[in-house]
CSV table of C-alpha atoms in Angstrom, one decimal:
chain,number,residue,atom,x,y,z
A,1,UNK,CA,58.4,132.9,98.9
A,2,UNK,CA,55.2,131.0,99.5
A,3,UNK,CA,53.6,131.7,95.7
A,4,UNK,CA,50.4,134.0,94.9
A,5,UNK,CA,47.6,132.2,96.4
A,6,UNK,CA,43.8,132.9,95.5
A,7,UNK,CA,40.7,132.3,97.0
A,8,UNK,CA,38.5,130.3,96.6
A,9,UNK,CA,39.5,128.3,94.2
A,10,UNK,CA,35.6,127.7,92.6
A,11,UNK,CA,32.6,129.3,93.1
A,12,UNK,CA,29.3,128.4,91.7
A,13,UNK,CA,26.6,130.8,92.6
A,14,UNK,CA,23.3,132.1,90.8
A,15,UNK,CA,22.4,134.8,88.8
A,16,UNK,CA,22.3,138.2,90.2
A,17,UNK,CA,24.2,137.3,93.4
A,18,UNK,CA,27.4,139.2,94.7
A,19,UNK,CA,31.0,137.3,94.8
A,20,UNK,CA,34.2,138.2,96.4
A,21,UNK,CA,37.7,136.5,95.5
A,22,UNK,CA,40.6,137.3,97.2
A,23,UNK,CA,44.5,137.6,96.7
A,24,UNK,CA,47.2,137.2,98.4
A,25,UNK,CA,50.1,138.2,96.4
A,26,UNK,CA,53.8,137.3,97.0
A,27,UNK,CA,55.4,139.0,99.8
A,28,UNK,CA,56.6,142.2,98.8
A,29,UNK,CA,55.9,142.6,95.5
A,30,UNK,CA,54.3,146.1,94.6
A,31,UNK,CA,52.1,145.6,92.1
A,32,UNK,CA,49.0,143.3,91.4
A,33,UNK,CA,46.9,142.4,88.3
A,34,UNK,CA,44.3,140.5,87.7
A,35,UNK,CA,43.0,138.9,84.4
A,36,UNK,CA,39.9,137.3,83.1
A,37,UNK,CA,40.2,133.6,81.1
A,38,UNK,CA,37.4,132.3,79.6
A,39,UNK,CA,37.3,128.6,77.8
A,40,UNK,CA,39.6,128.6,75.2
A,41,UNK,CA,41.1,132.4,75.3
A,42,UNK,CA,43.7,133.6,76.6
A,43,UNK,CA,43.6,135.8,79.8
A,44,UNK,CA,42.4,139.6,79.7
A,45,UNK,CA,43.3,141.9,81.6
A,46,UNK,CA,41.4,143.8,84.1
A,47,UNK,CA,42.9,145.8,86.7
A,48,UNK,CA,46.2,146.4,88.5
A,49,UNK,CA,47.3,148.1,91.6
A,50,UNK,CA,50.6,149.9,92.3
A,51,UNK,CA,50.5,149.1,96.3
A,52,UNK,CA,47.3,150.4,97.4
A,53,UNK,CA,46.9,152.5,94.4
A,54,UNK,CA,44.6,151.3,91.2
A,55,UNK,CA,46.0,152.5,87.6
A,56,UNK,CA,44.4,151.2,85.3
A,57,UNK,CA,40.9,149.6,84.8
A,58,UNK,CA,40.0,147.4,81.3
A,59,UNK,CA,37.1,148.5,79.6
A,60,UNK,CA,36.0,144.7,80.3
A,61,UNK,CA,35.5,146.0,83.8
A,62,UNK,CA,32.2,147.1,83.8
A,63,UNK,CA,30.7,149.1,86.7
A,64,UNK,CA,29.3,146.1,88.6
A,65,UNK,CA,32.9,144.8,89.1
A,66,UNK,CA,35.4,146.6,91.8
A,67,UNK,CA,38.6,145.8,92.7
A,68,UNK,CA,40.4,147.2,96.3
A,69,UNK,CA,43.7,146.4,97.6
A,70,UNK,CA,43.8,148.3,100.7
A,71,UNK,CA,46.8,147.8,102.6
A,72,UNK,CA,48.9,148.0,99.6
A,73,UNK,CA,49.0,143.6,100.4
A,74,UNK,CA,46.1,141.5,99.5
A,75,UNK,CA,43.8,142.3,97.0
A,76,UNK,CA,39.8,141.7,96.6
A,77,UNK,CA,37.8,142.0,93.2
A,78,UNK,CA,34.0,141.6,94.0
A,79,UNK,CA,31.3,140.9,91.2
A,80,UNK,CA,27.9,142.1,91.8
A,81,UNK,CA,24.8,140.8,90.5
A,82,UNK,CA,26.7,138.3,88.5
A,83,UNK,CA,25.7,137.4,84.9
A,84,UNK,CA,25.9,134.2,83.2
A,85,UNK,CA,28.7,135.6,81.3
A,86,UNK,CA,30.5,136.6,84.1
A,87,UNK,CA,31.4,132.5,84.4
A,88,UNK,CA,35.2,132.7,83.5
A,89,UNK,CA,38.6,131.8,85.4
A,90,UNK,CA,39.9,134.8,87.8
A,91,UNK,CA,43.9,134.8,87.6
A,92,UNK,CA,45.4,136.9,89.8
A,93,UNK,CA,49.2,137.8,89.5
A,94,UNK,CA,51.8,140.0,91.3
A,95,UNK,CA,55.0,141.4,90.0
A,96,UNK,CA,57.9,143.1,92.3
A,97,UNK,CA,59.0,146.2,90.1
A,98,UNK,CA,57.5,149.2,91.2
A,99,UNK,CA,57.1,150.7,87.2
A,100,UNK,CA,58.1,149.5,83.8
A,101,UNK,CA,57.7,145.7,82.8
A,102,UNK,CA,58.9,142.6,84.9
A,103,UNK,CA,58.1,139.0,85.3
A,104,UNK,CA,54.3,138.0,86.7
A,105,UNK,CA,54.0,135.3,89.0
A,106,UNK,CA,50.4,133.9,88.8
A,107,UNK,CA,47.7,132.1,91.5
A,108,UNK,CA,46.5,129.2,90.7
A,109,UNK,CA,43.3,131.3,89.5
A,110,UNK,CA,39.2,130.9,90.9
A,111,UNK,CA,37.0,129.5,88.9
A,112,UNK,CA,33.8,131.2,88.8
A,113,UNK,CA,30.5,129.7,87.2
A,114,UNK,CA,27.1,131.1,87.2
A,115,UNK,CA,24.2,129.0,87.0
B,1,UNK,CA,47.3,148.6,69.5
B,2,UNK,CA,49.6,145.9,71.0
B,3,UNK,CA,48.0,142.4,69.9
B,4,UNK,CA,49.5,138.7,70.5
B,5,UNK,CA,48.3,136.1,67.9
B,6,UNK,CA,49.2,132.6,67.9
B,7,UNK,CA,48.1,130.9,64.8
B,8,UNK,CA,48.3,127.1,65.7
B,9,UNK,CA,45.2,126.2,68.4
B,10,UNK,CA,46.2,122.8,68.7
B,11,UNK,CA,49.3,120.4,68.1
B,12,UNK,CA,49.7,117.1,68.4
B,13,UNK,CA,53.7,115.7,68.7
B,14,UNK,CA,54.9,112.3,69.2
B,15,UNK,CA,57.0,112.2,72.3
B,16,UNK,CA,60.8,112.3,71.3
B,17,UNK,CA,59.9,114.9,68.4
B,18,UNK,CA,60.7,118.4,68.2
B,19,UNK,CA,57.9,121.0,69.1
B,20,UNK,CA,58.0,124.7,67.5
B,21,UNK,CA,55.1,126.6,69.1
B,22,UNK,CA,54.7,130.0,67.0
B,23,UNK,CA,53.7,133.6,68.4
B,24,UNK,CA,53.6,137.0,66.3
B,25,UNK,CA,53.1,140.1,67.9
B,26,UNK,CA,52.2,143.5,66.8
B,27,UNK,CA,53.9,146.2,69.3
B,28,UNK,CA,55.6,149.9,68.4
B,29,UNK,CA,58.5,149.7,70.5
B,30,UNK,CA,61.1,147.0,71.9
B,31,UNK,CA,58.8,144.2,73.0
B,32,UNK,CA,58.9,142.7,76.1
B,33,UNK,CA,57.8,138.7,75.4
B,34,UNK,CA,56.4,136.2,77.6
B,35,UNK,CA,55.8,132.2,77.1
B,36,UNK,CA,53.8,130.6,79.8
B,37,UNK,CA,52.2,127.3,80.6
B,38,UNK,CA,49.2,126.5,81.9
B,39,UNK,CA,48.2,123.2,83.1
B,40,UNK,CA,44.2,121.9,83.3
B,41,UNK,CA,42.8,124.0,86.1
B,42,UNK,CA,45.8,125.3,87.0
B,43,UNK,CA,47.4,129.3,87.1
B,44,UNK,CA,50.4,130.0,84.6
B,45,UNK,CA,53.9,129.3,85.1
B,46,UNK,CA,56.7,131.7,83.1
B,47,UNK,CA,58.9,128.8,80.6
B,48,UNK,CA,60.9,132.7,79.4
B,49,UNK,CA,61.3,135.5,78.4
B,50,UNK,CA,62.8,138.2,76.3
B,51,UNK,CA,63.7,141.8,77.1
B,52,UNK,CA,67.0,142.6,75.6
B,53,UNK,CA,70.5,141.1,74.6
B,54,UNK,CA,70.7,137.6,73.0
B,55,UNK,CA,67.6,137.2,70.4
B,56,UNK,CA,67.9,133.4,71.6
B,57,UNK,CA,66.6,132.5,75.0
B,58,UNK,CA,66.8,129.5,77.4
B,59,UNK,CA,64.2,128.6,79.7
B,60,UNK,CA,62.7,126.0,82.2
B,61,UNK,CA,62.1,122.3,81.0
B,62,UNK,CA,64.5,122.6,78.0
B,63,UNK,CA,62.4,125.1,76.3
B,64,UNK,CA,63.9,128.1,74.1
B,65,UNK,CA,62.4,130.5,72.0
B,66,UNK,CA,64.5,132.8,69.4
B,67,UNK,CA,63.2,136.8,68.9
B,68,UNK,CA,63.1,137.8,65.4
B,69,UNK,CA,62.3,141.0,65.0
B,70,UNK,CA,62.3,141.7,61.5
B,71,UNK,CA,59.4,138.9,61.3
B,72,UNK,CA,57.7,140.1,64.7
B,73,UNK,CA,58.0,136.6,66.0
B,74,UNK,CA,58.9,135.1,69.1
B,75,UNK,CA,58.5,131.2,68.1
B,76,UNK,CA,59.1,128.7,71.6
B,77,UNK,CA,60.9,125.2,70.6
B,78,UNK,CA,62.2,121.9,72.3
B,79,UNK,CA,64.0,119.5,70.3
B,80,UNK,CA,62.3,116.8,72.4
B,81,UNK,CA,59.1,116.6,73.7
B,82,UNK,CA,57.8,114.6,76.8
B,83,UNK,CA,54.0,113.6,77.6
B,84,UNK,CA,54.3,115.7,80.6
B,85,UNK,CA,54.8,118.7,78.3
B,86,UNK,CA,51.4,118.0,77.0
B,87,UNK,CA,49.0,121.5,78.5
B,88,UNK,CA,48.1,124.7,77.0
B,89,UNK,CA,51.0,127.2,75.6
B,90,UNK,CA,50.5,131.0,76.0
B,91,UNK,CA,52.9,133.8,74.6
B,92,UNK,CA,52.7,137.2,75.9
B,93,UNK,CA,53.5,141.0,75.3
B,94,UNK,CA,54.2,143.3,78.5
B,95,UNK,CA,52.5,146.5,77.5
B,96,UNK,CA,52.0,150.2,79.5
B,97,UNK,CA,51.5,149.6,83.3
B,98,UNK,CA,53.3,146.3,83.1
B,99,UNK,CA,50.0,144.3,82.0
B,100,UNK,CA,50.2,141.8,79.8
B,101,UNK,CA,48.8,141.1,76.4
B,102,UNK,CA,48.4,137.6,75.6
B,103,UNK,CA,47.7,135.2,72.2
B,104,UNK,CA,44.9,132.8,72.7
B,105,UNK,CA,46.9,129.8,73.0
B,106,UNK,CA,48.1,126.9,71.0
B,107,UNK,CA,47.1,123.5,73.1
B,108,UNK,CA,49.9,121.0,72.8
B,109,UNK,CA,48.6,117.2,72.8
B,110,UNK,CA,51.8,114.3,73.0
B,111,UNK,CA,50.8,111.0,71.0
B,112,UNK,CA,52.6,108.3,72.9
């Protein structure tokens, strides 16, 4: 059990440019989420996956933000033409029930900042 | 809707004094109820949690937290509290899907 890992850790880009973070959850587990934090807040939710499969999308996901996971392993969630206020700390977790609620183990989160 | 609030932004303890952290939910069935700890820069790490059985729960690090239902509270306490103990605090609901639904965080500060 090597953790949930997430890459990068930080990102600084410019406005309008694309970004891709990546995943990697622990080993086994069947589902993924991933949450938003931004200064002083507490993390909201975005997205999760059931192995391959996404279930449920926040309302905080707008259209220029997509999320794939498609070997039902790692997990990507790309921003496109970023916004200032898309500068906020991407946590990713995993969980190894396959439905109802269980314990989520988080990555040590990217933080993304755009300029 | 399911919603986490925790009233107390920030705390400041003396180290050696007890710490009561507190967290009310609002949630139509049995809550499911998370604390976590977050380091600067860092990702979360689960202190406990609560899904059934004894309202009174033991976690990591000599935390505990006690469900109460009848106030919709899930408050976390240590009787004595260490400088390295000093980081943000965040409690938690689970909610459909498995997400979680989280207060906004009470930041703990130790006085020496």
């Amino acid at each position: 059990d090597t953790g949930v890992s997430q890459n990068p850790r930080h990102k600084i880009t410019k406005r309008g440019q694309n970004v891709t973070f990546r995943c990697d959850p622990i080993s086994e587990h069947n589902r993924l989420y991933w949450y938003r934090q931004t200064l002083g807040q507490g993390p909201e939710f975005l997205t999760y996956f059931q192995n391959e499969a996404q279930l449920e999308k926040s309302r905080l996901l707008s259209d220029r933000f997509s999320a794939e996971r498609p070997k039902g392993s790692f997990s990507t969630l790309e921003i496109q033409r970023t916004e200032q206020g898309d500068s906020a700390m991407y946590l990713c977790a995993s969980s190894p029930l396959a439905s109802g609620i269980e314990t989520q183990y988080f990555g040590p989160g990217t933080r993304l900042l755009v300029l | 809707a399911q919603s986490v609030t925790q009233p107390d932004i920030h705390i400041t303890v003396s180290e050696g004094a007890s710490l009561e952290l507190r967290c009310n939910y609002s949630y139509g069935a049995t809550p499911y109820l998370f604390w976590y700890v977050q380091s600067p820069g860092q990702g979360l790490q689960l202190l406990l949690k609560y899904f059934s059985g004894d309202t009174l729960v033991q976690g990591i690090k000599g935390f505990e937290a006690e469900f109460k239902r009848s106030q919709s509270s899930f408050n976390l306490r240590k009787p004595s509290v260490h400088w390295s103990d000093a980081a943000e605090y965040f409690c938690a609901v689970g909610a459909k899907g498995g997400k979680l639904i989280f207060g906004q965080g009470t930041e703990l500060s130790v006085k020496p």
